[in-house]
Short mmCIF file of C-alpha atoms and ligand atoms in Angstrom, two decimals:
data_model
loop_
_atom_site.label_atom_id
_atom_site.label_comp_id
_atom_site.label_asym_id
_atom_site.label_seq_id
_atom_site.Cartn_x
_atom_site.Cartn_y
_atom_site.Cartn_z
CA UNK W 1 119.53 115.49 78.91
CA UNK W 2 115.76 115.79 79.24
CA UNK W 3 113.90 118.61 80.95
CA UNK W 4 110.48 118.91 82.58
CA UNK W 5 109.19 122.35 83.52
CA UNK W 6 106.94 122.59 86.59
CA UNK W 7 104.79 125.64 85.80
CA UNK W 8 103.90 127.25 89.10
CA UNK W 9 104.11 130.98 88.30
CA UNK W 10 106.74 132.66 90.45
CA UNK W 11 107.59 129.26 91.98
CA UNK W 12 108.23 127.54 88.60
CA UNK W 13 111.31 125.36 88.20
CA UNK W 14 112.89 122.76 85.96
CA UNK W 15 113.66 119.09 86.50
CA UNK W 16 116.74 117.95 84.53
CA UNK W 17 117.06 114.25 83.81
CA UNK W 18 119.96 112.26 82.41
CA UNK W 19 123.18 110.38 82.98
CA UNK W 20 125.67 113.13 83.85
CA UNK W 21 123.00 115.86 84.13
CA UNK W 22 124.75 117.33 87.16
CA UNK W 23 127.84 118.25 85.13
CA UNK W 24 125.77 121.07 83.58
CA UNK W 25 124.97 122.66 86.94
CA UNK W 26 126.84 125.89 86.35
CA UNK W 27 124.78 126.72 83.24
CA UNK W 28 121.52 125.48 84.81
CA UNK W 29 121.62 127.29 88.11
CA UNK W 30 120.24 130.80 88.24
CA UNK W 31 122.89 133.52 88.52
CA UNK W 32 121.29 134.73 91.78
CA UNK W 33 122.03 131.36 93.41
CA UNK W 34 125.75 131.47 92.57
CA UNK W 35 128.52 132.30 95.03
CA UNK W 36 126.34 131.71 98.05
CA UNK W 37 127.44 129.51 100.94
CA UNK W 38 126.33 126.04 99.75
CA UNK W 39 125.03 123.75 102.50
CA UNK W 40 124.69 120.13 101.37
CA UNK W 41 122.50 117.81 103.43
CA UNK W 42 123.36 114.14 102.93
CA UNK W 43 124.27 111.00 104.84
CA UNK W 44 127.51 109.09 105.33
CA UNK W 45 126.72 106.37 102.78
CA UNK W 46 125.74 108.72 99.96
CA UNK W 47 128.60 111.10 100.69
CA UNK W 48 131.16 108.30 100.55
CA UNK W 49 129.69 106.92 97.30
CA UNK W 50 129.07 110.15 95.40
CA UNK W 51 130.07 113.15 97.53
CA UNK W 52 133.33 113.71 95.63
CA UNK W 53 131.56 114.07 92.30
CA UNK W 54 128.91 116.38 93.73
CA UNK W 55 131.56 118.61 95.27
CA UNK W 56 133.50 118.78 92.01
CA UNK W 57 130.42 120.12 90.22
CA UNK W 58 129.28 122.42 93.05
CA UNK W 59 132.68 124.11 92.99
CA UNK W 60 131.61 125.56 89.65
CA UNK W 61 128.96 127.65 91.44
CA UNK W 62 130.58 128.41 94.80
CA UNK W 63 133.87 128.10 96.63
CA UNK W 64 132.20 127.88 100.04
CA UNK W 65 130.65 124.41 100.44
CA UNK W 66 129.82 122.46 103.60
CA UNK W 67 128.56 118.87 103.79
CA UNK W 68 126.21 118.20 106.70
CA UNK W 69 125.69 114.51 107.46
CA UNK W 70 122.42 113.29 108.93
CA UNK W 71 121.55 109.71 110.00
CA UNK W 72 120.44 107.20 107.38
CA UNK W 73 116.77 106.29 106.83
CA UNK W 74 113.55 107.75 108.25
CA UNK W 75 115.35 108.61 111.53
CA UNK W 76 116.62 111.75 109.80
CA UNK W 77 113.09 113.17 109.55
CA UNK W 78 112.97 113.96 113.25
CA UNK W 79 112.86 117.13 115.33
CA UNK W 80 116.27 116.46 116.85
CA UNK W 81 117.95 116.08 113.44
CA UNK W 82 116.05 119.13 112.16
CA UNK W 83 117.35 121.17 115.07
CA UNK W 84 120.95 120.02 114.63
CA UNK W 85 120.79 120.75 110.91
CA UNK W 86 119.38 124.27 111.36
CA UNK W 87 122.00 125.01 114.02
CA UNK W 88 124.83 123.84 111.77
CA UNK W 89 123.36 125.90 108.93
CA UNK W 90 123.13 129.12 110.93
CA UNK W 91 126.68 128.66 112.17
CA UNK W 92 127.94 128.10 108.62
CA UNK W 93 125.98 130.76 106.71
CA UNK W 94 126.05 133.45 109.41
CA UNK W 95 124.36 136.54 107.95
CA UNK W 96 124.41 135.41 104.32
CA UNK W 97 121.55 133.68 102.52
CA UNK W 98 122.72 130.12 101.85
CA UNK W 99 121.82 127.76 99.01
CA UNK W 100 120.76 124.38 100.33
CA UNK W 101 121.33 121.16 98.40
CA UNK W 102 119.41 117.98 99.23
CA UNK W 103 121.66 115.09 98.24
CA UNK W 104 119.99 111.75 98.92
CA UNK W 105 116.71 109.88 98.79
CA UNK W 106 113.23 111.03 99.75
CA UNK W 107 114.17 111.25 103.42
CA UNK W 108 116.91 113.80 102.81
CA UNK W 109 114.77 115.68 100.28
CA UNK W 110 111.88 116.02 102.72
CA UNK W 111 114.13 117.09 105.60
CA UNK W 112 116.21 119.57 103.56
CA UNK W 113 113.11 121.10 101.99
CA UNK W 114 111.61 121.56 105.43
CA UNK W 115 114.80 123.16 106.75
CA UNK W 116 114.88 125.46 103.68
CA UNK W 117 111.23 126.43 104.14
CA UNK W 118 111.67 127.41 107.78
CA UNK W 119 115.21 128.78 108.07
CA UNK W 120 114.95 132.59 107.97
CA UNK W 121 111.36 132.13 106.75
CA UNK W 122 112.57 130.47 103.58
CA UNK W 123 115.87 130.13 101.71
CA UNK W 124 116.49 128.58 98.25
CA UNK W 125 117.21 124.88 97.82
CA UNK W 126 118.13 122.53 95.01
CA UNK W 127 117.16 118.87 95.05
CA UNK W 128 119.64 116.28 93.76
CA UNK W 129 117.74 113.02 94.36
CA UNK W 130 119.79 109.81 94.47
CA UNK W 131 117.07 107.14 94.71
CA UNK W 132 114.67 106.17 91.95
CA UNK W 133 111.72 106.89 94.24
CA UNK W 134 112.97 110.40 94.90
CA UNK W 135 113.70 111.05 91.20
CA UNK W 136 110.20 110.05 90.06
CA UNK W 137 108.16 111.15 93.04
CA UNK W 138 109.30 112.89 96.21
CA UNK W 139 111.69 115.47 94.68
CA UNK W 140 108.87 117.03 92.64
CA UNK W 141 105.85 118.83 94.02
CA UNK W 142 107.12 120.71 97.05
CA UNK W 143 105.76 118.56 99.87
CA UNK W 144 108.40 118.82 102.59
CA UNK W 145 108.09 117.41 106.09
CA UNK W 146 109.44 115.72 109.17
CA UNK W 147 107.78 113.10 111.41
CA UNK W 148 106.71 112.86 115.01
CA UNK W 149 106.42 109.58 116.87
CA UNK W 150 102.66 109.35 116.31
CA UNK W 151 102.57 110.18 112.62
CA UNK W 152 104.73 110.49 109.52
CA UNK W 153 105.00 113.80 107.62
CA UNK W 154 102.75 115.58 110.11
CA UNK W 155 104.95 118.68 110.49
CA UNK W 156 105.52 120.11 107.06
CA UNK W 157 105.04 122.65 104.35
CA UNK W 158 104.58 123.19 100.65
CA UNK W 159 107.89 124.62 99.50
CA UNK W 160 109.16 124.26 95.94
CA UNK W 161 112.86 123.80 95.09
CA UNK W 162 114.65 126.13 92.66
CA UNK W 163 115.71 123.18 90.54
CA UNK W 164 115.78 119.37 90.56
CA UNK W 165 118.64 117.42 88.98
CA UNK W 166 117.88 113.72 88.43
CA UNK W 167 121.30 112.42 87.48
CA UNK W 168 120.79 108.71 86.74
CA UNK W 169 124.51 108.08 87.32
CA UNK W 170 123.79 108.09 91.07
CA UNK W 171 121.28 105.25 90.72
CA UNK W 172 124.00 102.80 89.67
CA UNK W 173 124.89 102.08 93.31
CA UNK W 174 121.27 101.59 94.39
CA UNK W 175 120.36 98.06 95.62
CA UNK W 176 117.71 96.34 93.44
CA UNK W 177 115.23 96.50 96.31
CA UNK W 178 115.40 100.32 96.18
CA UNK W 179 115.12 100.31 92.38
CA UNK W 180 111.90 98.26 92.66
CA UNK W 181 110.68 100.63 95.36
CA UNK W 182 110.68 103.48 92.84
CA UNK W 183 109.42 101.23 90.07
CA UNK W 184 106.09 100.70 91.82
CA UNK W 185 105.47 104.47 91.60
CA UNK W 186 106.49 104.48 87.92
CA UNK W 187 103.94 101.72 87.17
CA UNK W 188 101.41 103.81 89.10
CA UNK W 189 101.84 106.72 86.65
CA UNK W 190 101.22 104.40 83.71
CA UNK W 191 97.98 103.12 85.21
CA UNK W 192 96.60 106.49 86.32
CA UNK W 193 97.50 108.63 83.32
CA UNK W 194 99.12 107.11 80.26
CA UNK W 195 98.23 103.92 78.40
CA UNK W 196 101.13 104.26 75.93
CA UNK W 197 103.58 104.61 78.80
CA UNK W 198 102.01 101.55 80.42
CA UNK W 199 102.71 99.53 77.23
CA UNK W 200 106.25 100.92 77.17
CA UNK W 201 106.74 99.63 80.72
CA UNK W 202 105.40 96.20 79.75
CA UNK W 203 108.06 96.02 77.03
CA UNK W 204 110.97 97.61 78.93
CA UNK W 205 110.57 96.70 82.57
CA UNK W 206 113.54 94.36 82.66
CA UNK W 207 115.87 96.93 81.07
CA UNK W 208 114.73 99.61 83.50
CA UNK W 209 115.53 97.30 86.42
CA UNK W 210 118.98 96.80 84.86
CA UNK W 211 119.26 100.64 84.82
CA UNK W 212 119.88 100.86 81.07
CA UNK W 213 120.23 104.54 80.22
CA UNK W 214 117.58 105.07 77.53
CA UNK W 215 114.57 103.23 79.01
CA UNK W 216 115.49 104.44 82.50
CA UNK W 217 115.67 108.08 81.42
CA UNK W 218 112.41 107.77 79.51
CA UNK W 219 110.66 106.22 82.53
CA UNK W 220 111.93 108.99 84.84
CA UNK W 221 111.05 111.70 82.31
CA UNK W 222 107.48 110.45 81.81
CA UNK W 223 106.96 110.06 85.56
CA UNK W 224 108.25 113.58 86.30
CA UNK W 225 106.17 114.95 83.44
CA UNK W 226 102.98 113.40 84.78
CA UNK W 227 103.62 114.41 88.36
CA UNK W 228 104.39 117.98 87.23
CA UNK W 229 101.09 118.20 85.29
CA UNK W 230 99.15 117.03 88.36
CA UNK W 231 100.99 119.32 90.78
CA UNK W 232 100.43 122.33 88.50
CA UNK W 233 96.68 121.82 88.73
CA UNK W 234 96.62 121.21 92.48
CA UNK W 235 99.79 122.58 94.10
CA UNK W 236 98.35 122.62 97.62
CA UNK W 237 96.46 119.33 97.43
CA UNK W 238 93.07 120.94 97.97
CA UNK W 239 91.29 119.66 94.84
CA UNK W 240 90.69 116.10 93.73
CA UNK W 241 93.54 116.27 91.18
CA UNK W 242 96.54 115.52 93.40
CA UNK W 243 94.54 112.74 95.06
CA UNK W 244 94.96 110.54 91.97
CA UNK W 245 98.64 110.18 92.87
CA UNK W 246 97.36 108.19 95.85
CA UNK W 247 96.32 105.28 93.64
CA UNK W 248 97.32 102.14 95.56
CA UNK W 249 98.16 104.20 98.63
CA UNK W 250 94.89 103.85 100.58
CA UNK W 251 95.40 100.15 101.27
CA UNK W 252 99.18 100.62 100.85
CA UNK W 253 99.35 102.98 103.83
CA UNK W 254 97.20 100.60 105.89
CA UNK W 255 99.64 97.77 105.09
CA UNK W 256 102.56 99.94 106.21
CA UNK W 257 100.74 100.93 109.41
CA UNK W 258 99.71 97.31 110.11
CA UNK W 259 103.34 96.21 109.81
CA UNK W 260 104.39 99.19 111.95
CA UNK W 261 106.57 100.40 109.10
CA UNK W 262 108.73 97.26 109.33
CA UNK W 263 111.70 97.37 106.97
CA UNK W 264 110.71 93.96 105.55
CA UNK W 265 107.89 95.63 103.58
CA UNK W 266 109.04 98.57 101.48
CA UNK W 267 106.72 101.44 100.58
CA UNK W 268 106.82 100.24 96.96
CA UNK W 269 105.72 96.74 97.94
CA UNK W 270 102.87 98.10 100.08
CA UNK W 271 101.76 100.35 97.21
CA UNK W 272 102.03 97.43 94.76
CA UNK W 273 99.66 95.35 96.91
CA UNK W 274 97.41 98.40 97.32
CA UNK W 275 97.28 98.88 93.53
CA UNK W 276 96.38 95.20 92.99
CA UNK W 277 93.58 95.47 95.57
CA UNK W 278 92.28 98.68 93.96
CA UNK W 279 92.26 96.91 90.55
CA UNK W 280 90.31 94.04 92.14
CA UNK W 281 87.69 96.43 93.55
CA UNK W 282 87.41 98.15 90.14
CA UNK W 283 86.93 94.76 88.46
CA UNK W 284 84.21 93.75 90.91
CA UNK W 285 82.48 97.12 90.33
CA UNK W 286 82.66 96.40 86.58
CA UNK W 287 84.74 99.55 86.01
CA UNK W 288 87.41 97.63 84.06
CA UNK W 289 87.56 94.64 81.70
CA UNK W 290 89.03 91.34 82.94
CA UNK W 291 91.78 91.57 80.28
CA UNK W 292 92.86 95.05 81.49
CA UNK W 293 92.75 93.84 85.08
CA UNK W 294 95.07 90.99 84.18
CA UNK W 295 97.52 93.25 82.32
CA UNK W 296 97.70 95.69 85.23
CA UNK W 297 98.15 93.01 87.90
CA UNK W 298 100.75 91.22 85.80
CA UNK W 299 102.88 94.39 85.36
CA UNK W 300 102.59 95.28 89.06
CA UNK W 301 103.70 91.77 90.03
CA UNK W 302 106.65 91.88 87.64
CA UNK W 303 107.73 95.22 89.16
CA UNK W 304 107.24 93.97 92.73
CA UNK W 305 107.56 90.20 92.94
CA UNK W 306 107.13 88.27 96.18
CA UNK W 307 104.19 90.28 97.40
CA UNK W 308 101.59 88.21 99.16
CA UNK W 309 99.70 89.30 102.22
CA UNK W 310 100.05 87.00 105.18
CA UNK W 311 96.65 85.78 106.36
CA UNK W 312 97.36 86.97 109.90
CA UNK W 313 97.94 90.50 108.67
CA UNK W 314 94.57 90.89 106.97
CA UNK W 315 92.68 91.72 110.18
CA UNK W 316 95.30 94.26 111.17
CA UNK W 317 95.10 95.95 107.76
CA UNK W 318 91.32 96.30 107.99
CA UNK W 319 91.79 97.74 111.44
CA UNK W 320 94.41 100.21 110.19
CA UNK W 321 92.08 101.25 107.37
CA UNK W 322 89.37 102.14 109.85
CA UNK W 323 91.79 104.64 111.47
CA UNK W 324 92.54 106.31 108.14
CA UNK W 325 91.17 109.85 108.13
CA UNK W 326 89.59 109.13 104.75
CA UNK W 327 87.49 106.43 106.43
CA UNK W 328 86.12 108.31 109.37
CA UNK W 329 82.41 109.14 109.62
CA UNK W 330 81.62 106.11 107.48
CA UNK W 331 83.05 107.66 104.32
CA UNK W 332 85.90 106.06 102.44
CA UNK W 333 87.68 107.19 99.30
CA UNK W 334 89.50 105.07 96.74
CA UNK W 335 91.33 105.89 93.53
CA UNK W 336 90.20 103.18 91.11
CA UNK W 337 91.19 102.49 87.51
CA UNK W 338 88.47 102.89 84.90
CA UNK W 339 90.79 101.50 82.21
CA UNK W 340 94.54 101.45 81.60
CA UNK W 341 95.70 105.08 81.84
CA UNK W 342 92.55 106.39 83.54
CA UNK W 343 91.39 106.58 87.18
CA UNK W 344 88.39 107.87 89.06
CA UNK W 345 88.01 109.00 92.65
CA UNK W 346 85.26 106.81 94.13
CA UNK W 347 83.70 107.33 97.57
CA UNK W 348 81.90 104.84 99.77
CA UNK W 349 83.13 101.46 98.62
CA UNK W 350 81.11 98.82 100.54
CA UNK W 351 83.02 97.50 103.53
CA UNK W 352 82.48 93.85 102.53
CA UNK W 353 84.04 94.50 99.10
CA UNK W 354 87.14 96.04 100.72
CA UNK W 355 87.34 92.99 102.98
CA UNK W 356 86.95 90.63 100.03
CA UNK W 357 89.72 92.48 98.13
CA UNK W 358 92.09 92.24 101.08
CA UNK W 359 91.37 88.53 101.53
CA UNK W 360 91.84 87.78 97.82
CA UNK W 361 95.34 86.39 97.28
N1 NAD U 401 107.64 114.72 99.48
C1 NAD U 401 106.94 113.83 98.81
O1 NAD U 401 106.11 114.18 97.97
C2 NAD U 401 107.19 112.38 99.06
C3 NAD U 401 106.66 111.41 98.20
C4 NAD U 401 106.98 110.08 98.42
C5 NAD U 401 107.80 109.73 99.50
N2 NAD U 401 108.28 110.70 100.33
C6 NAD U 401 109.16 110.37 101.46
O2 NAD U 401 110.36 109.80 100.91
C7 NAD U 401 110.95 108.95 101.89
C8 NAD U 401 111.39 107.69 101.22
O3 NAD U 401 112.36 107.99 100.26
P1 NAD U 401 113.34 106.87 99.65
O4 NAD U 401 112.55 105.70 99.25
O5 NAD U 401 114.19 107.54 98.65
O6 NAD U 401 114.16 106.39 100.93
P2 NAD U 401 115.54 106.88 101.62
O7 NAD U 401 115.73 108.32 101.44
O8 NAD U 401 115.53 106.34 103.01
O9 NAD U 401 116.64 106.08 100.76
C9 NAD U 401 116.65 104.68 100.76
C10 NAD U 401 118.04 104.12 101.09
O10 NAD U 401 118.88 104.25 99.95
C11 NAD U 401 120.12 104.84 100.34
N3 NAD U 401 120.60 105.54 99.15
C12 NAD U 401 120.18 106.72 98.66
N4 NAD U 401 120.78 106.97 97.49
C13 NAD U 401 121.62 105.94 97.24
C14 NAD U 401 122.49 105.62 96.18
N5 NAD U 401 122.59 106.40 95.10
N6 NAD U 401 123.20 104.45 96.24
C15 NAD U 401 123.05 103.62 97.30
N7 NAD U 401 122.21 103.86 98.33
C16 NAD U 401 121.51 105.01 98.30
C17 NAD U 401 119.75 105.71 101.51
O11 NAD U 401 120.88 106.02 102.31
C18 NAD U 401 118.75 104.83 102.24
O12 NAD U 401 119.40 103.88 103.03
C19 NAD U 401 109.92 108.77 102.99
O13 NAD U 401 110.28 109.52 104.12
C20 NAD U 401 108.63 109.31 102.39
O14 NAD U 401 107.76 109.86 103.36
C21 NAD U 401 107.99 112.01 100.13
ZN1 ZN U 402 104.16 106.47 97.30
#
């Protein structure tokens, strides 16, 4: 089992990574968190696939466990689900301080973290992410939120978990589409921070997609390690540091908005296109060599095949970009590679270059 420490002073915690990592829960969890009422937030699908195993291990830390099921997908990050969850929690825990467990993908992690941050002005929670995206990205860093109709993640908080357990056993039931969704973020870490890791991904991509233990664990470990180092320097996202995690996300978010968050385009696919477009802009600005551009685009395409923008969508994407808060008042901000393993935050990219990048196929 591998371990990444997120050093945030009194809010520090560890991320444990490995096949079977959860079986160590009783020795990993802090003694203060034991014997509390344990409130697990999950959904029907995840509970039926893996709920039995989770319960078996949680019994080692408490005899009082309740599973609370929320709807699948982004629908769970709503006010009505939040309200139902908090009500069920208060009924279950009564006057005791509960321990919350998020058991699912990024949706359940974001919702549970938000419930934990607001219930009784903050109660402890553990994150047990079950998607690759959640294991390498959303479970670490303490951004918790729910959505409103007009905007995603607009009602939220920074609230760190007590512990994150990335047990790769749970990923074995994940459809390949969801594996590739997380893979786009893994490739992102290689491009923004670590050339050696990028080369590792070039060599091992296929085995990671097949969920082979060693390369998969290494990829998750390196991703968590890099995200932890960034979050430590910029916990509340007020400096430029955390912004580098948005590589590929400027155009990626515009693609998601232009498709009205249609399920046909996953977040990973949108980010993959966004990363390719950012590489194109960097190439045109002579920030990177053609050979590095080709290596980056080739790895992104291998991680996320079948990504081509439909001509009709290009206008809508440009339109969506103009609504991005980073683009208001004539200022825009891009995270661009300056080599493999390095990025820079660049403001004021000419509009015609953005247009050219979006039209490039
Ligand atoms: N907090 C952050 O820093 C942060 C970062 C990135 C994304 N997010 C949020 O994360 C969410 C996306 O997360 P996601 O991609 O994990 O999606 P998700 O939580 O919707 O999970 C994807 C699908 O996989 C299913 N699933 C989960 N685990 C499974 C398993 N082991 N086997 C089979 N199926 C399984 C889920 O039921 C769901 O249908 C978004 O709401 C996004 O805003 C948050
Ligand atoms: Zn992302």
